[in-house]
Amino acid sequence: MTGSLTFGFIGLGVMGEPMCRHLVEKTKQKVLIHDINAEPVARLVQLGAVDAGSVSAAAKADIVFISMPSGEHLKKICEMPGGLLESARAGQTIVDLSTSPLKLTRELAGKFAAKRADYADAPVARTRAAAEAGTLAISVGATPDVFTRIEPLLRCFASEVTHCGEVGSGQVVKILNNMVVVGTVTALCEAAAIAESAGVSTKTLFDAFSKGSADSFALRNHGYKAVAAREFPERVFSTDYMHKDISYALDMARDAGIDAKEAALGASLLTEASRSGFGANYWPVIVKVIERSSK
């Protein structure tokens, strides 16, 4: 599948560490890793990864995967002195697994192309548990040749890999996926608050939804596991992270001249939740903002 290629993996956070672990264990190839936190690096070194020690050292790999918390972080590791752009070379492939702004994605792809390096956006979807299990869903923006090159590697940690089109297409699909999920969960939270005020429990409501036309992935996961259970832990997909993704969706909407009212509502609820001290909590915590507004 990979011959004698070397891989790099930069960013070993909640999602990055398990993705990298699957890559190390399933390819049996040399994987150069880097993160600002020593703990995930140490755990992966025990499994056979190589601590690169810096971005520039990890960037020596043939195919470099990036998993960053935001577009700002992605831009920094690409453009800083000793960053990925400085190290880029002909024939190298850069794969961004982060959810990043569309404009930045296309801008970076152009800069890497000028150095004859290939660039693909491959943002991951689903949960931390899916990352641990290797069952993520990935939408990919890349040329057909690049997609063919990286698809077997992405399948080390994803059960669904979809080629969405040229560079940037993967980000469009992922960002709009999250926009729709926020809209669905907002409706579930509003329904739960109304039901509780009328004497019907959230679990009873959601049980009925699951048997009818209101059933959805969002209901069965975010609804049951967070809203009904009233569990909004940290180190899961946070309010601040989801707000970032919705801001990217609103940027695309503005560029298209579209007034995305539902996305704007979701963004406002996420903003209020963050200001109320829930920025690090699992983002369906917006139900608390909705309930508070009724009091």
Short mmCIF file of C-alpha atoms in Angstrom, two decimals, residues 11 20 27 37 46 68 78 89 115 120-122 125 132 140 190 200 211 216 226 245 278 283-284 287:
data_model
loop_
_atom_site.label_atom_id
_atom_site.label_comp_id
_atom_site.label_asym_id
_atom_site.label_seq_id
_atom_site.Cartn_x
_atom_site.Cartn_y
_atom_site.Cartn_z
CA GLY A 11 -1.11 17.68 16.13
CA CYS A 20 -2.03 8.75 14.46
CA THR A 27 0.87 0.81 8.19
CA ASN A 37 2.39 18.38 24.56
CA GLN A 46 5.90 3.49 22.84
CA MET A 68 -5.04 21.41 14.25
CA CYS A 78 2.45 26.22 7.52
CA ARG A 89 9.37 19.90 -1.80
CA LYS A 115 6.66 24.39 -4.54
CA ALA A 120 -5.53 17.83 0.25
CA ASP A 121 -8.20 18.87 2.72
CA ALA A 122 -9.63 15.87 4.57
CA ALA A 125 -16.38 13.97 11.19
CA GLU A 132 -10.59 5.76 18.96
CA VAL A 140 -11.81 14.89 0.93
CA GLU A 190 -35.95 23.86 22.03
CA VAL A 200 -43.34 15.64 29.30
CA LYS A 211 -39.93 6.08 16.27
CA SER A 216 -31.88 11.36 13.20
CA ALA A 226 -26.06 14.84 26.02
CA ASP A 245 -17.00 25.74 12.56
CA PHE A 278 -19.52 26.64 28.95
CA TRP A 283 -21.54 21.92 22.71
CA PRO A 284 -25.16 20.61 23.17
CA VAL A 287 -29.84 23.63 25.94
#
